[in-house]
Amino acid sequence: MNTGTLLRALANGVNPDTGELLRPASAACAPEAIRLLFALANEFDGESELQEKARLTPEEKRQKNRTEGRPANAYFPWSEEEKLRLRESHAAGATLEALSDEFERSTWSITVQLQKMGLTGEEQAAAYR
């Protein structure tokens, strides 16, 4: 039995080990204790959700992005190698759409990165908002 379930059982007035009802005089049956137990149970449940989300590997995150209709590398940081390749491809005259396909990122992400690198201006970025 996980901690959240245990706390929720106590908040409902049930002994988690035996399944028997707690005595009304029990400290766990006081209204303030019940509210506290439910709040703690919710906190523990929230932590387990965060841990599950954190367990995705980078490849699983890419697959999730594709499934949800986003480019595979959406929300991933740019590596130095990618920045160098982006600079070279941009200098060779590649279009934003071609760069988007090559790097598996949105045209907006490409535009913002080019702007950060000083290769495009704000007016060009504004066209892709």
mmCIF file of N, CA and C in Angstrom:
data_model
loop_
_atom_site.group_PDB
_atom_site.id
_atom_site.type_symbol
_atom_site.label_atom_id
_atom_site.label_comp_id
_atom_site.label_asym_id
_atom_site.label_seq_id
_atom_site.Cartn_x
_atom_site.Cartn_y
_atom_site.Cartn_z
ATOM 1 N N MET A 1 0.856 -1.170 0.000
ATOM 2 C CA MET A 1 0.000 0.000 0.000
ATOM 3 C C MET A 1 0.902 1.233 0.000
ATOM 4 N N ASN A 2 0.648 2.155 -0.948
ATOM 5 C CA ASN A 2 1.507 3.337 -1.001
ATOM 6 C C ASN A 2 1.086 4.361 0.056
ATOM 7 N N THR A 3 1.910 5.341 0.274
ATOM 8 C CA THR A 3 1.693 6.313 1.340
ATOM 9 C C THR A 3 0.409 7.099 1.145
ATOM 10 N N GLY A 4 0.128 7.526 -0.081
ATOM 11 C CA GLY A 4 -1.096 8.285 -0.343
ATOM 12 C C GLY A 4 -2.338 7.490 -0.002
ATOM 13 N N THR A 5 -2.358 6.211 -0.357
ATOM 14 C CA THR A 5 -3.508 5.348 -0.060
ATOM 15 C C THR A 5 -3.649 5.148 1.440
ATOM 16 N N LEU A 6 -2.536 4.962 2.123
ATOM 17 C CA LEU A 6 -2.548 4.792 3.572
ATOM 18 C C LEU A 6 -3.123 6.027 4.259
ATOM 19 N N LEU A 7 -2.662 7.203 3.858
ATOM 20 C CA LEU A 7 -3.152 8.448 4.459
ATOM 21 C C LEU A 7 -4.630 8.671 4.150
ATOM 22 N N ARG A 8 -5.050 8.321 2.944
ATOM 23 C CA ARG A 8 -6.453 8.481 2.557
ATOM 24 C C ARG A 8 -7.351 7.553 3.397
ATOM 25 N N ALA A 9 -6.880 6.341 3.673
ATOM 26 C CA ALA A 9 -7.643 5.412 4.519
ATOM 27 C C ALA A 9 -7.803 5.989 5.918
ATOM 28 N N LEU A 10 -6.724 6.510 6.487
ATOM 29 C CA LEU A 10 -6.808 7.126 7.812
ATOM 30 C C LEU A 10 -7.773 8.310 7.810
ATOM 31 N N ALA A 11 -7.720 9.128 6.772
ATOM 32 C CA ALA A 11 -8.612 10.285 6.681
ATOM 33 C C ALA A 11 -10.072 9.856 6.597
ATOM 34 N N ASN A 12 -10.322 8.686 6.032
ATOM 35 C CA ASN A 12 -11.688 8.160 5.946
ATOM 36 C C ASN A 12 -12.095 7.401 7.203
ATOM 37 N N GLY A 13 -11.229 7.393 8.224
ATOM 38 C CA GLY A 13 -11.562 6.756 9.493
ATOM 39 C C GLY A 13 -11.390 5.253 9.488
ATOM 40 N N VAL A 14 -10.508 4.745 8.636
ATOM 41 C CA VAL A 14 -10.293 3.300 8.530
ATOM 42 C C VAL A 14 -8.842 2.985 8.876
ATOM 43 N N ASN A 15 -8.658 1.940 9.685
ATOM 44 C CA ASN A 15 -7.320 1.466 9.990
ATOM 45 C C ASN A 15 -6.777 0.795 8.731
ATOM 46 N N PRO A 16 -5.699 1.309 8.139
ATOM 47 C CA PRO A 16 -5.208 0.751 6.878
ATOM 48 C C PRO A 16 -4.684 -0.681 6.997
ATOM 49 N N ASP A 17 -4.271 -1.087 8.183
ATOM 50 C CA ASP A 17 -3.758 -2.447 8.370
ATOM 51 C C ASP A 17 -4.871 -3.482 8.482
ATOM 52 N N THR A 18 -5.926 -3.140 9.235
ATOM 53 C CA THR A 18 -6.975 -4.126 9.513
ATOM 54 C C THR A 18 -8.261 -3.889 8.735
ATOM 55 N N GLY A 19 -8.469 -2.662 8.261
ATOM 56 C CA GLY A 19 -9.712 -2.334 7.571
ATOM 57 C C GLY A 19 -10.847 -1.989 8.522
ATOM 58 N N GLU A 20 -10.584 -2.016 9.824
ATOM 59 C CA GLU A 20 -11.609 -1.691 10.820
ATOM 60 C C GLU A 20 -11.750 -0.180 10.942
ATOM 61 N N LEU A 21 -12.946 0.259 11.342
ATOM 62 C CA LEU A 21 -13.176 1.684 11.570
ATOM 63 C C LEU A 21 -12.419 2.130 12.811
ATOM 64 N N LEU A 22 -11.901 3.335 12.767
ATOM 65 C CA LEU A 22 -11.212 3.902 13.924
ATOM 66 C C LEU A 22 -12.247 4.352 14.948
ATOM 67 N N ARG A 23 -11.851 4.364 16.220
ATOM 68 C CA ARG A 23 -12.755 4.856 17.270
ATOM 69 C C ARG A 23 -12.985 6.344 17.054
ATOM 70 N N PRO A 24 -14.196 6.829 17.289
ATOM 71 C CA PRO A 24 -14.477 8.265 17.117
ATOM 72 C C PRO A 24 -13.574 9.148 17.976
ATOM 73 N N ALA A 25 -13.070 8.623 19.080
ATOM 74 C CA ALA A 25 -12.197 9.408 19.957
ATOM 75 C C ALA A 25 -10.757 9.446 19.442
ATOM 76 N N SER A 26 -10.468 8.732 18.371
ATOM 77 C CA SER A 26 -9.114 8.683 17.819
ATOM 78 C C SER A 26 -8.693 10.066 17.323
ATOM 79 N N ALA A 27 -7.411 10.370 17.477
ATOM 80 C CA ALA A 27 -6.889 11.670 17.019
ATOM 81 C C ALA A 27 -7.052 11.832 15.510
ATOM 82 N N ALA A 28 -7.052 10.734 14.775
ATOM 83 C CA ALA A 28 -7.193 10.800 13.314
ATOM 84 C C ALA A 28 -8.608 11.170 12.886
ATOM 85 N N CYS A 29 -9.568 11.128 13.825
ATOM 86 C CA CYS A 29 -10.963 11.445 13.489
ATOM 87 C C CYS A 29 -11.304 12.914 13.733
ATOM 88 N N ALA A 30 -10.373 13.683 14.253
ATOM 89 C CA ALA A 30 -10.615 15.117 14.462
ATOM 90 C C ALA A 30 -10.671 15.811 13.100
ATOM 91 N N PRO A 31 -11.577 16.782 12.926
ATOM 92 C CA PRO A 31 -11.723 17.452 11.621
ATOM 93 C C PRO A 31 -10.411 18.018 11.068
ATOM 94 N N GLU A 32 -9.604 18.641 11.927
ATOM 95 C CA GLU A 32 -8.335 19.198 11.456
ATOM 96 C C GLU A 32 -7.390 18.091 10.980
ATOM 97 N N ALA A 33 -7.381 16.972 11.699
ATOM 98 C CA ALA A 33 -6.523 15.849 11.308
ATOM 99 C C ALA A 33 -6.984 15.260 9.979
ATOM 100 N N ILE A 34 -8.290 15.166 9.786
ATOM 101 C CA ILE A 34 -8.832 14.619 8.536
ATOM 102 C C ILE A 34 -8.411 15.494 7.360
ATOM 103 N N ARG A 35 -8.553 16.815 7.517
ATOM 104 C CA ARG A 35 -8.141 17.733 6.441
ATOM 105 C C ARG A 35 -6.650 17.592 6.147
ATOM 106 N N LEU A 36 -5.860 17.503 7.201
ATOM 107 C CA LEU A 36 -4.411 17.357 7.048
ATOM 108 C C LEU A 36 -4.059 16.041 6.344
ATOM 109 N N LEU A 37 -4.721 14.956 6.729
ATOM 110 C CA LEU A 37 -4.445 13.661 6.103
ATOM 111 C C LEU A 37 -4.794 13.669 4.618
ATOM 112 N N PHE A 38 -5.936 14.268 4.263
ATOM 113 C CA PHE A 38 -6.296 14.357 2.842
ATOM 114 C C PHE A 38 -5.291 15.215 2.073
ATOM 115 N N ALA A 39 -4.874 16.330 2.681
ATOM 116 C CA ALA A 39 -3.901 17.205 2.018
ATOM 117 C C ALA A 39 -2.579 16.463 1.796
ATOM 118 N N LEU A 40 -2.134 15.731 2.804
ATOM 119 C CA LEU A 40 -0.891 14.958 2.663
ATOM 120 C C LEU A 40 -1.031 13.862 1.608
ATOM 121 N N ALA A 41 -2.184 13.195 1.585
ATOM 122 C CA ALA A 41 -2.411 12.148 0.580
ATOM 123 C C ALA A 41 -2.336 12.738 -0.821
ATOM 124 N N ASN A 42 -2.925 13.923 -1.005
ATOM 125 C CA ASN A 42 -2.872 14.576 -2.318
ATOM 126 C C ASN A 42 -1.449 14.956 -2.692
ATOM 127 N N GLU A 43 -0.663 15.408 -1.720
ATOM 128 C CA GLU A 43 0.736 15.751 -1.983
ATOM 129 C C GLU A 43 1.524 14.522 -2.431
ATOM 130 N N PHE A 44 1.330 13.412 -1.735
ATOM 131 C CA PHE A 44 2.050 12.188 -2.114
ATOM 132 C C PHE A 44 1.623 11.708 -3.492
ATOM 133 N N ASP A 45 0.334 11.822 -3.818
ATOM 134 C CA ASP A 45 -0.136 11.427 -5.147
ATOM 135 C C ASP A 45 0.484 12.318 -6.211
ATOM 136 N N GLY A 46 0.594 13.623 -5.939
ATOM 137 C CA GLY A 46 1.202 14.563 -6.886
ATOM 138 C C GLY A 46 2.668 14.268 -7.120
ATOM 139 N N GLU A 47 3.387 13.870 -6.077
ATOM 140 C CA GLU A 47 4.809 13.543 -6.218
ATOM 141 C C GLU A 47 5.005 12.336 -7.116
ATOM 142 N N SER A 48 4.140 11.341 -6.981
ATOM 143 C CA SER A 48 4.307 10.148 -7.817
ATOM 144 C C SER A 48 4.035 10.478 -9.278
ATOM 145 N N GLU A 49 3.093 11.398 -9.547
ATOM 146 C CA GLU A 49 2.838 11.814 -10.924
ATOM 147 C C GLU A 49 4.062 12.512 -11.507
ATOM 148 N N LEU A 50 4.706 13.364 -10.705
ATOM 149 C CA LEU A 50 5.903 14.056 -11.178
ATOM 150 C C LEU A 50 7.031 13.061 -11.444
ATOM 151 N N GLN A 51 7.162 12.060 -10.592
ATOM 152 C CA GLN A 51 8.214 11.069 -10.795
ATOM 153 C C GLN A 51 7.970 10.274 -12.069
ATOM 154 N N GLU A 52 6.698 9.954 -12.356
ATOM 155 C CA GLU A 52 6.392 9.217 -13.577
ATOM 156 C C GLU A 52 6.738 10.049 -14.805
ATOM 157 N N LYS A 53 6.430 11.337 -14.763
ATOM 158 C CA LYS A 53 6.742 12.202 -15.892
ATOM 159 C C LYS A 53 8.250 12.305 -16.095
ATOM 160 N N ALA A 54 8.999 12.342 -15.016
ATOM 161 C CA ALA A 54 10.444 12.515 -15.098
ATOM 162 C C ALA A 54 11.144 11.259 -15.617
ATOM 163 N N ARG A 55 10.451 10.142 -15.685
ATOM 164 C CA ARG A 55 11.086 8.896 -16.087
ATOM 165 C C ARG A 55 11.170 8.712 -17.597
ATOM 166 N N LEU A 56 10.579 9.591 -18.379
ATOM 167 C CA LEU A 56 10.644 9.431 -19.830
ATOM 168 C C LEU A 56 12.072 9.663 -20.316
ATOM 169 N N THR A 57 12.531 8.800 -21.186
ATOM 170 C CA THR A 57 13.847 8.976 -21.795
ATOM 171 C C THR A 57 13.723 10.029 -22.898
ATOM 172 N N PRO A 58 14.824 10.594 -23.351
ATOM 173 C CA PRO A 58 14.737 11.570 -24.444
ATOM 174 C C PRO A 58 14.028 11.014 -25.677
ATOM 175 N N GLU A 59 14.281 9.753 -26.007
ATOM 176 C CA GLU A 59 13.617 9.170 -27.182
ATOM 177 C C GLU A 59 12.116 9.031 -26.945
ATOM 178 N N GLU A 60 11.725 8.698 -25.716
ATOM 179 C CA GLU A 60 10.291 8.609 -25.396
ATOM 180 C C GLU A 60 9.634 9.984 -25.479
ATOM 181 N N LYS A 61 10.365 11.019 -25.053
ATOM 182 C CA LYS A 61 9.837 12.382 -25.156
ATOM 183 C C LYS A 61 9.664 12.780 -26.620
ATOM 184 N N ARG A 62 10.617 12.408 -27.458
ATOM 185 C CA ARG A 62 10.503 12.707 -28.896
ATOM 186 C C ARG A 62 9.286 11.998 -29.493
ATOM 187 N N GLN A 63 9.102 10.740 -29.117
ATOM 188 C CA GLN A 63 7.960 9.985 -29.623
ATOM 189 C C GLN A 63 6.651 10.611 -29.148
ATOM 190 N N LYS A 64 6.620 11.053 -27.901
ATOM 191 C CA LYS A 64 5.419 11.708 -27.369
ATOM 192 C C LYS A 64 5.142 12.996 -28.146
ATOM 193 N N ASN A 65 6.182 13.765 -28.436
ATOM 194 C CA ASN A 65 6.016 14.983 -29.236
ATOM 195 C C ASN A 65 5.402 14.653 -30.589
ATOM 196 N N ARG A 66 5.924 13.628 -31.264
ATOM 197 C CA ARG A 66 5.389 13.241 -32.579
ATOM 198 C C ARG A 66 3.924 12.830 -32.466
ATOM 199 N N THR A 67 3.607 12.041 -31.449
ATOM 200 C CA THR A 67 2.240 11.568 -31.244
ATOM 201 C C THR A 67 1.283 12.735 -31.029
ATOM 202 N N GLU A 68 1.754 13.766 -30.349
ATOM 203 C CA GLU A 68 0.913 14.924 -30.050
ATOM 204 C C GLU A 68 0.962 15.976 -31.145
ATOM 205 N N GLY A 69 1.586 15.646 -32.284
ATOM 206 C CA GLY A 69 1.581 16.540 -33.436
ATOM 207 C C GLY A 69 2.628 17.639 -33.412
ATOM 208 N N ARG A 70 3.606 17.520 -32.538
ATOM 209 C CA ARG A 70 4.683 18.504 -32.475
ATOM 210 C C ARG A 70 5.922 17.938 -33.151
ATOM 211 N N PRO A 71 6.849 18.811 -33.542
ATOM 212 C CA PRO A 71 8.127 18.303 -34.058
ATOM 213 C C PRO A 71 8.834 17.486 -32.972
ATOM 214 N N ALA A 72 9.601 16.507 -33.376
ATOM 215 C CA ALA A 72 10.231 15.578 -32.431
ATOM 216 C C ALA A 72 11.092 16.283 -31.385
ATOM 217 N N ASN A 73 11.814 17.326 -31.772
ATOM 218 C CA ASN A 73 12.728 17.995 -30.842
ATOM 219 C C ASN A 73 12.113 19.209 -30.150
ATOM 220 N N ALA A 74 10.797 19.322 -30.196
ATOM 221 C CA ALA A 74 10.130 20.436 -29.515
ATOM 222 C C ALA A 74 10.463 20.387 -28.025
ATOM 223 N N TYR A 75 10.782 21.546 -27.457
ATOM 224 C CA TYR A 75 11.090 21.714 -26.033
ATOM 225 C C TYR A 75 12.426 21.095 -25.616
ATOM 226 N N PHE A 76 13.225 20.649 -26.563
ATOM 227 C CA PHE A 76 14.567 20.161 -26.248
ATOM 228 C C PHE A 76 15.542 21.324 -26.382
ATOM 229 N N PRO A 77 16.558 21.395 -25.524
ATOM 230 C CA PRO A 77 17.564 22.446 -25.687
ATOM 231 C C PRO A 77 18.409 22.190 -26.932
ATOM 232 N N TRP A 78 18.940 23.273 -27.473
ATOM 233 C CA TRP A 78 19.807 23.163 -28.655
ATOM 234 C C TRP A 78 21.205 22.761 -28.204
ATOM 235 N N SER A 79 21.769 21.746 -28.825
ATOM 236 C CA SER A 79 23.155 21.370 -28.533
ATOM 237 C C SER A 79 24.078 22.296 -29.329
ATOM 238 N N GLU A 80 25.325 22.358 -28.930
ATOM 239 C CA GLU A 80 26.296 23.194 -29.643
ATOM 240 C C GLU A 80 26.476 22.700 -31.080
ATOM 241 N N GLU A 81 26.437 21.382 -31.261
ATOM 242 C CA GLU A 81 26.567 20.811 -32.601
ATOM 243 C C GLU A 81 25.396 21.253 -33.487
ATOM 244 N N GLU A 82 24.190 21.231 -32.930
ATOM 245 C CA GLU A 82 23.019 21.660 -33.705
ATOM 246 C C GLU A 82 23.115 23.141 -34.067
ATOM 247 N N LYS A 83 23.583 23.944 -33.125
ATOM 248 C CA LYS A 83 23.728 25.377 -33.400
ATOM 249 C C LYS A 83 24.719 25.614 -34.539
ATOM 250 N N LEU A 84 25.810 24.865 -34.537
ATOM 251 C CA LEU A 84 26.812 24.987 -35.602
ATOM 252 C C LEU A 84 26.223 24.565 -36.944
ATOM 253 N N ARG A 85 25.519 23.441 -36.965
ATOM 254 C CA ARG A 85 24.879 22.974 -38.198
ATOM 255 C C ARG A 85 23.828 23.976 -38.673
ATOM 256 N N LEU A 86 23.082 24.574 -37.735
ATOM 257 C CA LEU A 86 22.074 25.569 -38.097
ATOM 258 C C LEU A 86 22.741 26.779 -38.743
ATOM 259 N N ARG A 87 23.837 27.232 -38.159
ATOM 260 C CA ARG A 87 24.566 28.381 -38.709
ATOM 261 C C ARG A 87 25.032 28.076 -40.140
ATOM 262 N N GLU A 88 25.580 26.876 -40.336
ATOM 263 C CA GLU A 88 26.077 26.488 -41.663
ATOM 264 C C GLU A 88 24.943 26.356 -42.675
ATOM 265 N N SER A 89 23.852 25.722 -42.273
ATOM 266 C CA SER A 89 22.713 25.542 -43.188
ATOM 267 C C SER A 89 22.079 26.875 -43.542
ATOM 268 N N HIS A 90 21.990 27.771 -42.562
ATOM 269 C CA HIS A 90 21.419 29.097 -42.814
ATOM 270 C C HIS A 90 22.315 29.883 -43.767
ATOM 271 N N ALA A 91 23.632 29.789 -43.562
ATOM 272 C CA ALA A 91 24.583 30.485 -44.439
ATOM 273 C C ALA A 91 24.520 29.937 -45.863
ATOM 274 N N ALA A 92 24.168 28.661 -46.004
ATOM 275 C CA ALA A 92 24.060 28.046 -47.330
ATOM 276 C C ALA A 92 22.752 28.414 -48.021
ATOM 277 N N GLY A 93 21.879 29.151 -47.313
ATOM 278 C CA GLY A 93 20.647 29.633 -47.924
ATOM 279 C C GLY A 93 19.431 28.744 -47.743
ATOM 280 N N ALA A 94 19.460 27.833 -46.789
ATOM 281 C CA ALA A 94 18.309 26.956 -46.553
ATOM 282 C C ALA A 94 17.119 27.772 -46.048
ATOM 283 N N THR A 95 15.922 27.385 -46.464
ATOM 284 C CA THR A 95 14.704 28.074 -46.017
ATOM 285 C C THR A 95 14.360 27.632 -44.599
ATOM 286 N N LEU A 96 13.508 28.413 -43.940
ATOM 287 C CA LEU A 96 13.088 28.045 -42.591
ATOM 288 C C LEU A 96 12.370 26.701 -42.578
ATOM 289 N N GLU A 97 11.569 26.458 -43.605
ATOM 290 C CA GLU A 97 10.840 25.191 -43.676
ATOM 291 C C GLU A 97 11.809 24.012 -43.814
ATOM 292 N N ALA A 98 12.848 24.182 -44.635
ATOM 293 C CA ALA A 98 13.848 23.123 -44.799
ATOM 294 C C ALA A 98 14.614 22.908 -43.494
ATOM 295 N N LEU A 99 14.949 24.008 -42.817
ATOM 296 C CA LEU A 99 15.641 23.899 -41.531
ATOM 297 C C LEU A 99 14.745 23.220 -40.499
ATOM 298 N N SER A 100 13.469 23.554 -40.538
ATOM 299 C CA SER A 100 12.505 22.941 -39.626
ATOM 300 C C SER A 100 12.465 21.429 -39.816
ATOM 301 N N ASP A 101 12.451 20.985 -41.059
ATOM 302 C CA ASP A 101 12.453 19.547 -41.344
ATOM 303 C C ASP A 101 13.771 18.897 -40.922
ATOM 304 N N GLU A 102 14.873 19.573 -41.216
ATOM 305 C CA GLU A 102 16.191 19.013 -40.908
ATOM 306 C C GLU A 102 16.398 18.827 -39.407
ATOM 307 N N PHE A 103 15.997 19.829 -38.621
ATOM 308 C CA PHE A 103 16.249 19.797 -37.180
ATOM 309 C C PHE A 103 15.069 19.263 -36.373
ATOM 310 N N GLU A 104 13.975 18.935 -37.050
ATOM 311 C CA GLU A 104 12.760 18.442 -36.398
ATOM 312 C C GLU A 104 12.308 19.391 -35.288
ATOM 313 N N ARG A 105 12.207 20.667 -35.687
ATOM 314 C CA ARG A 105 11.752 21.725 -34.781
ATOM 315 C C ARG A 105 10.788 22.610 -35.549
ATOM 316 N N SER A 106 10.022 23.409 -34.826
ATOM 317 C CA SER A 106 9.074 24.304 -35.492
ATOM 318 C C SER A 106 9.823 25.456 -36.163
ATOM 319 N N THR A 107 9.176 26.082 -37.148
ATOM 320 C CA THR A 107 9.803 27.231 -37.804
ATOM 321 C C THR A 107 10.012 28.351 -36.788
ATOM 322 N N TRP A 108 9.109 28.458 -35.825
ATOM 323 C CA TRP A 108 9.260 29.478 -34.786
ATOM 324 C C TRP A 108 10.526 29.209 -33.967
ATOM 325 N N SER A 109 10.762 27.965 -33.600
ATOM 326 C CA SER A 109 11.955 27.610 -32.836
ATOM 327 C C SER A 109 13.224 27.923 -33.628
ATOM 328 N N ILE A 110 13.198 27.617 -34.914
ATOM 329 C CA ILE A 110 14.350 27.913 -35.781
ATOM 330 C C ILE A 110 14.579 29.423 -35.826
ATOM 331 N N THR A 111 13.496 30.171 -36.009
ATOM 332 C CA THR A 111 13.594 31.631 -36.094
ATOM 333 C C THR A 111 14.167 32.222 -34.811
ATOM 334 N N VAL A 112 13.671 31.764 -33.672
ATOM 335 C CA VAL A 112 14.152 32.279 -32.384
ATOM 336 C C VAL A 112 15.634 31.960 -32.206
ATOM 337 N N GLN A 113 16.035 30.745 -32.560
ATOM 338 C CA GLN A 113 17.448 30.378 -32.413
ATOM 339 C C GLN A 113 18.329 31.215 -33.335
ATOM 340 N N LEU A 114 17.878 31.437 -34.564
ATOM 341 C CA LEU A 114 18.648 32.284 -35.489
ATOM 342 C C LEU A 114 18.764 33.707 -34.942
ATOM 343 N N GLN A 115 17.688 34.179 -34.333
ATOM 344 C CA GLN A 115 17.710 35.526 -33.749
ATOM 345 C C GLN A 115 18.694 35.576 -32.573
ATOM 346 N N LYS A 116 18.691 34.557 -31.724
ATOM 347 C CA LYS A 116 19.629 34.504 -30.596
ATOM 348 C C LYS A 116 21.078 34.495 -31.079
ATOM 349 N N MET A 117 21.298 33.875 -32.231
ATOM 350 C CA MET A 117 22.646 33.789 -32.789
ATOM 351 C C MET A 117 23.011 35.048 -33.570
ATOM 352 N N GLY A 118 22.077 35.984 -33.668
ATOM 353 C CA GLY A 118 22.334 37.232 -34.374
ATOM 354 C C GLY A 118 22.289 37.108 -35.886
ATOM 355 N N LEU A 119 21.628 36.080 -36.396
ATOM 356 C CA LEU A 119 21.579 35.859 -37.837
ATOM 357 C C LEU A 119 20.307 36.402 -38.483
ATOM 358 N N THR A 120 19.309 36.734 -37.684
ATOM 359 C CA THR A 120 18.081 37.362 -38.194
ATOM 360 C C THR A 120 17.661 38.455 -37.234
ATOM 361 N N GLY A 121 16.814 39.338 -37.725
ATOM 362 C CA GLY A 121 16.331 40.432 -36.899
ATOM 363 C C GLY A 121 14.940 40.154 -36.342
ATOM 364 N N GLU A 122 14.473 41.079 -35.517
ATOM 365 C CA GLU A 122 13.154 40.923 -34.903
ATOM 366 C C GLU A 122 12.036 40.964 -35.929
ATOM 367 N N GLU A 123 12.195 41.777 -36.968
ATOM 368 C CA GLU A 123 11.138 41.881 -37.980
ATOM 369 C C GLU A 123 10.940 40.558 -38.712
ATOM 370 N N GLN A 124 12.018 39.826 -38.954
ATOM 371 C CA GLN A 124 11.887 38.513 -39.591
ATOM 372 C C GLN A 124 11.231 37.517 -38.635
ATOM 373 N N ALA A 125 11.568 37.609 -37.357
ATOM 374 C CA ALA A 125 10.971 36.715 -36.364
ATOM 375 C C ALA A 125 9.486 37.004 -36.199
ATOM 376 N N ALA A 126 9.113 38.276 -36.277
ATOM 377 C CA ALA A 126 7.711 38.653 -36.105
ATOM 378 C C ALA A 126 6.830 38.043 -37.190
ATOM 379 N N ALA A 127 7.387 37.789 -38.351
ATOM 380 C CA ALA A 127 6.609 37.197 -39.448
ATOM 381 C C ALA A 127 6.200 35.761 -39.135
ATOM 382 N N TYR A 128 6.875 35.104 -38.203
ATOM 383 C CA TYR A 128 6.571 33.703 -37.888
ATOM 384 C C TYR A 128 5.850 33.533 -36.567
ATOM 385 N N ARG A 129 5.404 34.595 -35.968
ATOM 386 C CA ARG A 129 4.654 34.478 -34.710
ATOM 387 C C ARG A 129 3.307 33.923 -34.943
#
